[in-house]
Amino acid sequence: MTHRKTLETVLAGLGPVAVAVSGGVDSLTLATLAHRLAPGAALMVHAVSPAVPGEATARVRAEGAREGWDLRVIEAGEFADPAYRANPVNRCFFCKTNLYGAVRAVTDRQILSGANRDDLGEYRPGLDAARQHGVRHPYVEAGFDKASVRALARDLGLGTVAELPAAPCLSSRVETGIPIEPETLSFIHAVERLVGGALDAGAGAKRAVRCRVRAEGVVVELDPGSLAALDAAERETLGAGIRALAPPRLAGLVRFAPYRVGSAFLVEPPEAQA
């Protein structure tokens, strides 16, 4: 049995489903396959929030219109949760708890996520929230890692989607313990658009642009190729542009650094240190 057939078998055994679609390659690909296999049995749910870039929502709407999805756009609601806004190290648990609660409020179908096997090797408190809500992860059950998901996206004819860079929610850029505020997330998004627009557009899935808000100031992390391509003059120009965008409390230090996965976590949880 091929990798894709294994995933299709998993999906076929789930009955009516609700796919939580964030707008990234994983969930968009899963939603596309689920719909093509059983259009009447697949509901797509996308949650809007200050932590979700507008481009992601537009991408979901565009793919939904192209594929003919049964799409529901809802409010995630996590900003009403003080535990989420306080930004503890397990912030993602509170984010996903609110997300899956909001999805459950509009459907009684089996909720699916786009988590893949690569996600299991990282500290992902959102998976604990998924477990509590009975969420299934078809990619994990079928043995898919990120590379397999991208290959499936290409196989489904989703060429542009297949090359999307990884894009966790905007709140993941804020250092642990610094409160999550919509104004901060709007700034982060604006910086990433500014810097991304100044870089070579050909990097595709290898591109990484992360605007980290830290106690020390603003740190823009880039993949090695993008970082090496920025000379001193370009860094100064971009730095000035970033400071012009910043709210007063973030208008000080701006520096560029190599991209590190999850580097906004101030303190690693015990699971990550093992």
Short mmCIF file of C-alpha atoms in Angstrom, two decimals:
data_model
loop_
_atom_site.label_atom_id
_atom_site.label_comp_id
_atom_site.label_asym_id
_atom_site.label_seq_id
_atom_site.Cartn_x
_atom_site.Cartn_y
_atom_site.Cartn_z
CA MET A 1 0.00 0.00 0.00
CA THR A 2 1.38 3.44 -0.95
CA HIS A 3 1.82 6.24 1.56
CA ARG A 4 -1.12 8.13 0.09
CA LYS A 5 -3.33 5.02 0.11
CA THR A 6 -2.52 4.50 3.78
CA LEU A 7 -3.68 8.04 4.54
CA GLU A 8 -6.80 7.60 2.44
CA THR A 9 -7.61 4.41 4.36
CA VAL A 10 -7.26 6.29 7.65
CA LEU A 11 -9.56 9.06 6.43
CA ALA A 12 -12.11 6.61 5.07
CA GLY A 13 -12.44 5.02 8.48
CA LEU A 14 -13.23 8.27 10.29
CA GLY A 15 -16.69 9.02 8.92
CA PRO A 16 -17.85 12.67 8.80
CA VAL A 17 -14.95 14.96 9.75
CA ALA A 18 -14.19 18.59 10.53
CA VAL A 19 -10.70 19.63 9.45
CA ALA A 20 -9.15 22.52 11.39
CA VAL A 21 -7.55 24.51 8.56
CA SER A 22 -4.95 27.08 9.57
CA GLY A 23 -3.83 28.06 6.07
CA GLY A 24 -0.49 26.24 6.08
CA VAL A 25 0.65 23.39 3.86
CA ASP A 26 -0.31 20.63 6.32
CA SER A 27 -3.93 21.53 6.94
CA LEU A 28 -4.63 22.76 3.40
CA THR A 29 -3.36 19.50 1.94
CA LEU A 30 -5.31 17.40 4.43
CA ALA A 31 -8.48 19.38 3.75
CA THR A 32 -8.06 18.99 0.00
CA LEU A 33 -7.61 15.24 0.20
CA ALA A 34 -10.47 14.78 2.68
CA HIS A 35 -12.82 16.77 0.44
CA ARG A 36 -11.85 14.96 -2.74
CA LEU A 37 -12.36 11.59 -1.06
CA ALA A 38 -15.77 12.39 0.45
CA PRO A 39 -17.05 15.93 -0.27
CA GLY A 40 -20.25 15.52 1.71
CA ALA A 41 -18.46 14.14 4.76
CA ALA A 42 -15.81 16.86 5.15
CA LEU A 43 -16.37 20.23 6.82
CA MET A 44 -13.47 22.70 6.86
CA VAL A 45 -13.22 25.10 9.80
CA HIS A 46 -10.88 28.08 9.81
CA ALA A 47 -10.51 30.24 12.91
CA VAL A 48 -9.62 33.93 12.56
CA SER A 49 -7.66 35.68 15.28
CA PRO A 50 -5.08 38.47 15.71
CA ALA A 51 -2.53 35.63 15.77
CA VAL A 52 -3.51 34.44 12.27
CA PRO A 53 -2.10 36.48 9.34
CA GLY A 54 -4.70 37.78 6.91
CA GLU A 55 -2.87 36.03 4.08
CA ALA A 56 -3.56 32.68 5.71
CA THR A 57 -7.29 33.39 5.88
CA ALA A 58 -7.29 34.59 2.27
CA ARG A 59 -5.45 31.42 1.23
CA VAL A 60 -8.01 29.22 2.97
CA ARG A 61 -10.91 31.08 1.34
CA ALA A 62 -9.26 30.86 -2.10
CA GLU A 63 -8.51 27.14 -1.83
CA GLY A 64 -12.00 26.53 -0.48
CA ALA A 65 -13.60 28.33 -3.39
CA ARG A 66 -11.41 26.51 -5.92
CA GLU A 67 -12.13 23.08 -4.42
CA GLY A 68 -15.77 23.67 -3.49
CA TRP A 69 -15.29 23.09 0.24
CA ASP A 70 -17.98 23.29 2.86
CA LEU A 71 -16.08 26.01 4.75
CA ARG A 72 -16.95 27.62 8.07
CA VAL A 73 -14.95 30.64 9.27
CA ILE A 74 -15.19 31.22 13.02
CA GLU A 75 -13.59 33.31 15.78
CA ALA A 76 -10.90 31.42 17.67
CA GLY A 77 -11.64 33.27 20.91
CA GLU A 78 -8.28 32.75 22.62
CA PHE A 79 -7.82 36.46 23.38
CA ALA A 80 -10.63 36.24 25.89
CA ASP A 81 -8.51 33.75 27.87
CA PRO A 82 -6.15 35.42 30.40
CA ALA A 83 -4.06 32.24 30.59
CA TYR A 84 -3.32 32.47 26.87
CA ARG A 85 -2.54 36.18 26.90
CA ALA A 86 -0.13 35.76 29.83
CA ASN A 87 2.07 33.74 27.45
CA PRO A 88 3.36 30.94 29.68
CA VAL A 89 5.65 28.32 28.18
CA ASN A 90 2.57 26.15 27.45
CA ARG A 91 0.67 28.99 25.79
CA CYS A 92 -0.12 26.72 22.84
CA PHE A 93 -2.17 24.50 25.14
CA PHE A 94 -4.53 27.38 25.87
CA CYS A 95 -4.58 28.43 22.22
CA LYS A 96 -5.59 24.98 21.01
CA THR A 97 -8.02 24.49 23.88
CA ASN A 98 -9.89 27.58 22.72
CA LEU A 99 -9.59 26.59 19.06
CA TYR A 100 -10.97 23.08 19.46
CA GLY A 101 -13.68 24.35 21.79
CA ALA A 102 -14.74 26.84 19.11
CA VAL A 103 -14.73 24.12 16.44
CA ARG A 104 -16.75 21.80 18.66
CA ALA A 105 -19.33 24.58 19.14
CA VAL A 106 -20.19 24.47 15.42
CA THR A 107 -20.01 20.73 14.68
CA ASP A 108 -20.17 17.31 16.29
CA ARG A 109 -18.01 15.72 13.58
CA GLN A 110 -14.65 14.13 14.29
CA ILE A 111 -12.11 16.98 14.45
CA LEU A 112 -8.87 16.50 12.49
CA SER A 113 -5.59 18.38 12.72
CA GLY A 114 -2.71 18.64 10.27
CA ALA A 115 -0.05 17.56 12.78
CA ASN A 116 2.56 15.26 11.26
CA ARG A 117 5.23 12.99 12.73
CA ASP A 118 7.86 15.74 12.73
CA ASP A 119 5.70 17.64 15.22
CA LEU A 120 6.01 14.79 17.71
CA GLY A 121 9.70 15.50 18.19
CA GLU A 122 9.12 19.06 19.44
CA TYR A 123 7.54 20.46 22.58
CA ARG A 124 3.93 20.83 21.45
CA PRO A 125 1.53 21.48 24.35
CA GLY A 126 -1.20 21.96 21.74
CA LEU A 127 -1.13 18.19 21.28
CA ASP A 128 -2.22 17.83 24.90
CA ALA A 129 -5.22 20.04 24.16
CA ALA A 130 -5.97 17.95 21.08
CA ARG A 131 -5.91 14.80 23.18
CA GLN A 132 -8.38 16.27 25.64
CA HIS A 133 -10.76 17.15 22.79
CA GLY A 134 -10.48 13.78 21.03
CA VAL A 135 -8.79 15.32 17.96
CA ARG A 136 -7.32 12.83 15.46
CA HIS A 137 -4.09 13.39 13.50
CA PRO A 138 -4.38 11.42 10.23
CA TYR A 139 -0.85 12.26 9.08
CA VAL A 140 0.61 10.85 12.29
CA GLU A 141 -1.56 7.73 12.01
CA ALA A 142 -0.43 7.20 8.41
CA GLY A 143 3.26 7.84 9.13
CA PHE A 144 3.60 11.16 7.29
CA ASP A 145 6.39 13.61 8.08
CA LYS A 146 6.64 17.15 6.65
CA ALA A 147 8.42 16.02 3.50
CA SER A 148 5.67 13.46 2.87
CA VAL A 149 3.01 16.14 3.27
CA ARG A 150 4.74 18.38 0.72
CA ALA A 151 5.04 15.45 -1.68
CA LEU A 152 1.32 14.74 -1.26
CA ALA A 153 0.49 18.39 -1.93
CA ARG A 154 2.40 18.21 -5.20
CA ASP A 155 0.67 14.93 -6.07
CA LEU A 156 -2.69 16.65 -5.52
CA GLY A 157 -1.71 19.50 -7.85
CA LEU A 158 -1.18 22.02 -5.03
CA GLY A 159 2.17 23.25 -6.31
CA THR A 160 2.10 26.68 -4.67
CA VAL A 161 0.81 25.30 -1.38
CA ALA A 162 3.49 22.59 -1.39
CA GLU A 163 6.25 25.20 -1.31
CA LEU A 164 4.81 27.37 1.47
CA PRO A 165 7.38 28.08 4.19
CA ALA A 166 6.51 26.87 7.68
CA ALA A 167 4.44 29.58 9.40
CA PRO A 168 3.45 29.00 13.04
CA CYS A 169 1.00 31.46 14.58
CA LEU A 170 2.25 34.99 15.22
CA SER A 171 2.12 34.52 18.99
CA SER A 172 4.95 31.99 18.72
CA ARG A 173 7.28 34.93 18.03
CA VAL A 174 6.75 36.52 21.46
CA GLU A 175 9.19 35.51 24.19
CA THR A 176 7.72 33.50 27.03
CA GLY A 177 6.31 35.73 29.76
CA ILE A 178 5.76 38.81 27.58
CA PRO A 179 1.98 39.29 27.33
CA ILE A 180 0.35 38.56 23.98
CA GLU A 181 -1.26 41.75 22.65
CA PRO A 182 -2.93 42.30 19.25
CA GLU A 183 -0.78 45.41 18.69
CA THR A 184 2.39 43.35 19.13
CA LEU A 185 1.20 40.71 16.68
CA SER A 186 0.27 43.35 14.09
CA PHE A 187 3.80 44.74 14.40
CA ILE A 188 5.37 41.28 14.03
CA HIS A 189 3.33 40.60 10.92
CA ALA A 190 4.26 43.97 9.40
CA VAL A 191 7.97 43.36 10.05
CA GLU A 192 7.91 39.92 8.48
CA ARG A 193 6.17 41.31 5.41
CA LEU A 194 8.71 44.15 5.19
CA VAL A 195 11.74 41.88 5.53
CA GLY A 196 10.29 39.10 3.39
CA GLY A 197 9.54 41.60 0.63
CA ALA A 198 13.17 42.74 0.67
CA LEU A 199 14.57 39.24 0.24
CA ASP A 200 14.96 37.03 -2.82
CA ALA A 201 11.54 35.48 -3.51
CA GLY A 202 13.03 32.23 -4.80
CA ALA A 203 13.73 30.55 -1.46
CA GLY A 204 10.29 28.92 -1.22
CA ALA A 205 9.87 26.38 1.55
CA LYS A 206 13.46 27.00 2.73
CA ARG A 207 12.69 30.62 3.60
CA ALA A 208 12.49 31.56 7.26
CA VAL A 209 11.63 35.05 8.45
CA ARG A 210 10.76 35.39 12.13
CA CYS A 211 10.34 38.66 13.98
CA ARG A 212 10.97 37.78 17.62
CA VAL A 213 9.81 40.17 20.34
CA ARG A 214 12.12 39.70 23.31
CA ALA A 215 12.80 41.49 26.57
CA GLU A 216 15.97 42.85 24.96
CA GLY A 217 14.14 44.23 21.91
CA VAL A 218 13.35 43.01 18.40
CA VAL A 219 15.31 40.16 16.83
CA VAL A 220 14.74 39.25 13.19
CA GLU A 221 15.78 35.65 12.55
CA LEU A 222 16.52 34.53 8.99
CA ASP A 223 17.49 31.32 7.24
CA PRO A 224 21.25 31.13 6.48
CA GLY A 225 20.95 32.12 2.82
CA SER A 226 18.81 35.18 3.52
CA LEU A 227 20.96 36.29 6.44
CA ALA A 228 24.17 36.01 4.42
CA ALA A 229 22.64 38.02 1.57
CA LEU A 230 22.01 41.07 3.76
CA ASP A 231 24.94 43.49 3.72
CA ALA A 232 25.50 46.17 6.36
CA ALA A 233 23.68 48.87 4.39
CA GLU A 234 20.62 46.67 3.86
CA ARG A 235 20.53 45.77 7.53
CA GLU A 236 20.65 49.43 8.48
CA THR A 237 17.85 50.29 6.04
CA LEU A 238 15.67 47.43 7.21
CA GLY A 239 16.40 48.23 10.83
CA ALA A 240 15.25 51.81 10.31
CA GLY A 241 12.09 50.58 8.62
CA ILE A 242 11.38 48.19 11.49
CA ARG A 243 11.84 50.91 14.11
CA ALA A 244 9.43 53.12 12.17
CA LEU A 245 6.78 50.38 12.40
CA ALA A 246 7.33 49.64 16.07
CA PRO A 247 5.08 50.73 18.92
CA PRO A 248 7.00 52.96 21.38
CA ARG A 249 8.03 50.17 23.73
CA LEU A 250 9.63 48.21 20.87
CA ALA A 251 11.34 51.08 19.05
CA GLY A 252 14.82 50.44 20.49
CA LEU A 253 17.21 47.62 19.66
CA VAL A 254 16.76 45.76 16.37
CA ARG A 255 19.20 43.04 15.40
CA PHE A 256 19.40 40.20 12.88
CA ALA A 257 20.28 36.61 13.82
CA PRO A 258 20.19 33.04 12.46
CA TYR A 259 16.81 31.35 12.58
CA ARG A 260 16.30 28.87 15.43
CA VAL A 261 13.13 26.81 15.79
CA GLY A 262 11.15 27.75 18.90
CA SER A 263 13.70 30.29 20.10
CA ALA A 264 11.00 32.50 21.65
CA PHE A 265 10.72 29.98 24.51
CA LEU A 266 12.59 31.65 27.36
CA VAL A 267 12.73 28.48 29.47
CA GLU A 268 12.67 25.01 27.96
CA PRO A 269 10.10 22.68 29.52
CA PRO A 270 11.42 19.44 31.09
CA GLU A 271 10.23 17.41 28.07
CA ALA A 272 12.44 19.46 25.75
CA GLN A 273 15.50 19.11 27.99
CA ALA A 274 15.36 15.33 28.17
#
